[in-house]
Structures are given as C-alpha cells and as structure tokens.
Amino acid sequence: HDANEYVMGAAFEALAKLGERLPPEAVAALINRMEQDDDWRVRRAAVQALGELGERLPPEAVAALINRAKHDQKVDVMVVYMAVEKLGERAPSEAVAALINRVEN
C-alpha cells in the first residue's frame, strides 16, 4: 500500500461523514475516482465512502455502484455488498443481481 491510497481513503472517509451536507461536486468526485482511478485500492475506498452515505446516496451514485459491482473484479465484492446494503429499500434489483453474479463467478 502506498501513501496515496491512505491519503485518499482518509479523504473519502471525511467526505462520507459530511452526510447530507456533502456537496454534489464531492459526490461527483467520488464517482469519478471510483470509475477512473488506476489504483484499485482508491476505487475501493471511493466505493466505501459512497456506501457510507447510505440512503442519502444520489441516484447517479447508485448507478455507478451497480456498474462497479458488474465490471470491477479488483473491488472486493464485500465492499460493494456493504455499499448496496446501506441503500436499504433503495437498493435496486439490478444491484442485487450484479452482486449475485459476482459471488457466483
């Protein structure tokens, strides 16, 4: 693990703690890191941070998490599971299906 991963992880945790006060541009930055960063550990930290928002997670972030569950084999399925679980009733069936597919494969 390098310093960048730890710094990013700490920054993402701090952002997640802002909860409802988290500005839309911060959510967009987390989604961007989750989708674009070359380091899988940074992508995982972004998934975790977005998951911490739980029911406050905006729809575009939900869609991004589903995409991550489907296509990023480096992000631990448990991390994605925890993010989807925190969505509660808002967790779309597509997210659940993506997790089942990951577990079966």
Short mmCIF file of C-alpha atoms in Angstrom, two decimals:
data_model
loop_
_atom_site.label_atom_id
_atom_site.label_comp_id
_atom_site.label_asym_id
_atom_site.label_seq_id
_atom_site.Cartn_x
_atom_site.Cartn_y
_atom_site.Cartn_z
CA HIS A 1 0.00 0.00 0.00
CA ASP A 2 1.32 3.41 -0.82
CA ALA A 3 0.73 6.77 0.83
CA ASN A 4 -1.67 7.89 -1.91
CA GLU A 5 -4.11 5.12 -1.05
CA TYR A 6 -4.12 6.03 2.63
CA VAL A 7 -4.50 9.75 1.95
CA MET A 8 -7.34 9.13 -0.50
CA GLY A 9 -9.02 6.70 1.91
CA ALA A 10 -8.87 9.22 4.75
CA ALA A 11 -10.19 11.99 2.49
CA PHE A 12 -13.04 9.78 1.29
CA GLU A 13 -13.95 8.85 4.87
CA ALA A 14 -14.06 12.53 5.82
CA LEU A 15 -16.30 13.28 2.86
CA ALA A 16 -18.66 10.45 3.77
CA LYS A 17 -19.02 11.83 7.32
CA LEU A 18 -20.43 15.04 5.91
CA GLY A 19 -23.55 13.06 5.06
CA GLU A 20 -26.35 15.29 3.78
CA ARG A 21 -24.01 18.28 3.78
CA LEU A 22 -21.82 16.59 1.18
CA PRO A 23 -21.87 18.88 -1.85
CA PRO A 24 -22.85 17.38 -5.21
CA GLU A 25 -19.39 18.10 -6.62
CA ALA A 26 -17.84 15.93 -3.89
CA VAL A 27 -20.17 13.05 -4.79
CA ALA A 28 -19.21 13.56 -8.44
CA ALA A 29 -15.51 13.46 -7.48
CA LEU A 30 -16.02 10.20 -5.59
CA ILE A 31 -17.86 8.68 -8.53
CA ASN A 32 -15.10 9.83 -10.87
CA ARG A 33 -12.40 8.24 -8.69
CA MET A 34 -14.42 5.06 -8.38
CA GLU A 35 -14.78 4.82 -12.15
CA GLN A 36 -11.48 6.20 -13.38
CA ASP A 37 -8.65 5.76 -10.89
CA ASP A 38 -5.90 3.38 -11.95
CA ASP A 39 -5.37 2.12 -8.39
CA TRP A 40 -7.97 -0.46 -7.39
CA ARG A 41 -7.44 0.45 -3.73
CA VAL A 42 -8.50 4.03 -4.44
CA ARG A 43 -11.55 2.73 -6.33
CA ARG A 44 -12.38 0.52 -3.34
CA ALA A 45 -12.05 3.47 -0.93
CA ALA A 46 -14.40 5.52 -3.13
CA VAL A 47 -16.96 2.68 -3.10
CA GLN A 48 -16.71 2.52 0.68
CA ALA A 49 -17.15 6.28 1.04
CA LEU A 50 -20.16 6.34 -1.26
CA GLY A 51 -21.62 3.39 0.63
CA GLU A 52 -21.35 5.32 3.88
CA LEU A 53 -23.86 7.80 2.51
CA GLY A 54 -26.44 5.00 2.55
CA GLU A 55 -29.93 6.29 1.83
CA ARG A 56 -28.56 9.78 1.18
CA LEU A 57 -26.76 8.43 -1.90
CA PRO A 58 -27.99 10.17 -5.07
CA PRO A 59 -29.35 8.07 -7.97
CA GLU A 60 -26.31 8.68 -10.19
CA ALA A 61 -24.06 7.25 -7.48
CA VAL A 62 -26.33 4.21 -7.15
CA ALA A 63 -25.96 3.60 -10.89
CA ALA A 64 -22.18 3.96 -10.62
CA LEU A 65 -22.05 1.45 -7.76
CA ILE A 66 -24.03 -1.05 -9.82
CA ASN A 67 -21.57 -0.59 -12.67
CA ARG A 68 -18.68 -1.17 -10.27
CA ALA A 69 -20.28 -4.35 -8.98
CA LYS A 70 -20.68 -5.63 -12.51
CA HIS A 71 -17.34 -4.72 -14.03
CA ASP A 72 -14.56 -4.20 -11.49
CA GLN A 73 -13.18 -7.53 -10.35
CA LYS A 74 -10.50 -5.81 -8.25
CA VAL A 75 -13.01 -4.14 -5.95
CA ASP A 76 -13.90 -6.65 -3.27
CA VAL A 77 -17.44 -7.94 -3.64
CA MET A 78 -17.94 -7.42 0.13
CA VAL A 79 -17.21 -3.71 -0.24
CA VAL A 80 -19.82 -3.39 -2.97
CA TYR A 81 -22.22 -5.55 -0.93
CA MET A 82 -21.86 -3.26 2.08
CA ALA A 83 -22.49 -0.21 -0.09
CA VAL A 84 -25.62 -1.75 -1.62
CA GLU A 85 -26.79 -3.00 1.78
CA LYS A 86 -26.67 0.52 3.19
CA LEU A 87 -29.04 1.63 0.46
CA GLY A 88 -31.70 -0.41 2.21
CA GLU A 89 -35.01 -0.27 0.41
CA ARG A 90 -33.45 1.92 -2.29
CA ALA A 91 -31.19 -0.90 -3.47
CA PRO A 92 -32.38 -1.66 -7.00
CA SER A 93 -32.85 -5.26 -8.06
CA GLU A 94 -30.13 -4.69 -10.67
CA ALA A 95 -27.62 -4.09 -7.86
CA VAL A 96 -28.65 -7.28 -6.10
CA ALA A 97 -28.39 -9.24 -9.37
CA ALA A 98 -24.91 -7.83 -10.02
CA LEU A 99 -23.77 -8.93 -6.57
CA ILE A 100 -25.21 -12.42 -7.03
CA ASN A 101 -23.41 -12.68 -10.35
CA ARG A 102 -20.10 -11.63 -8.74
CA VAL A 103 -20.48 -14.21 -5.97
CA GLU A 104 -21.34 -17.00 -8.40
CA ASN A 105 -18.37 -16.21 -10.62
#
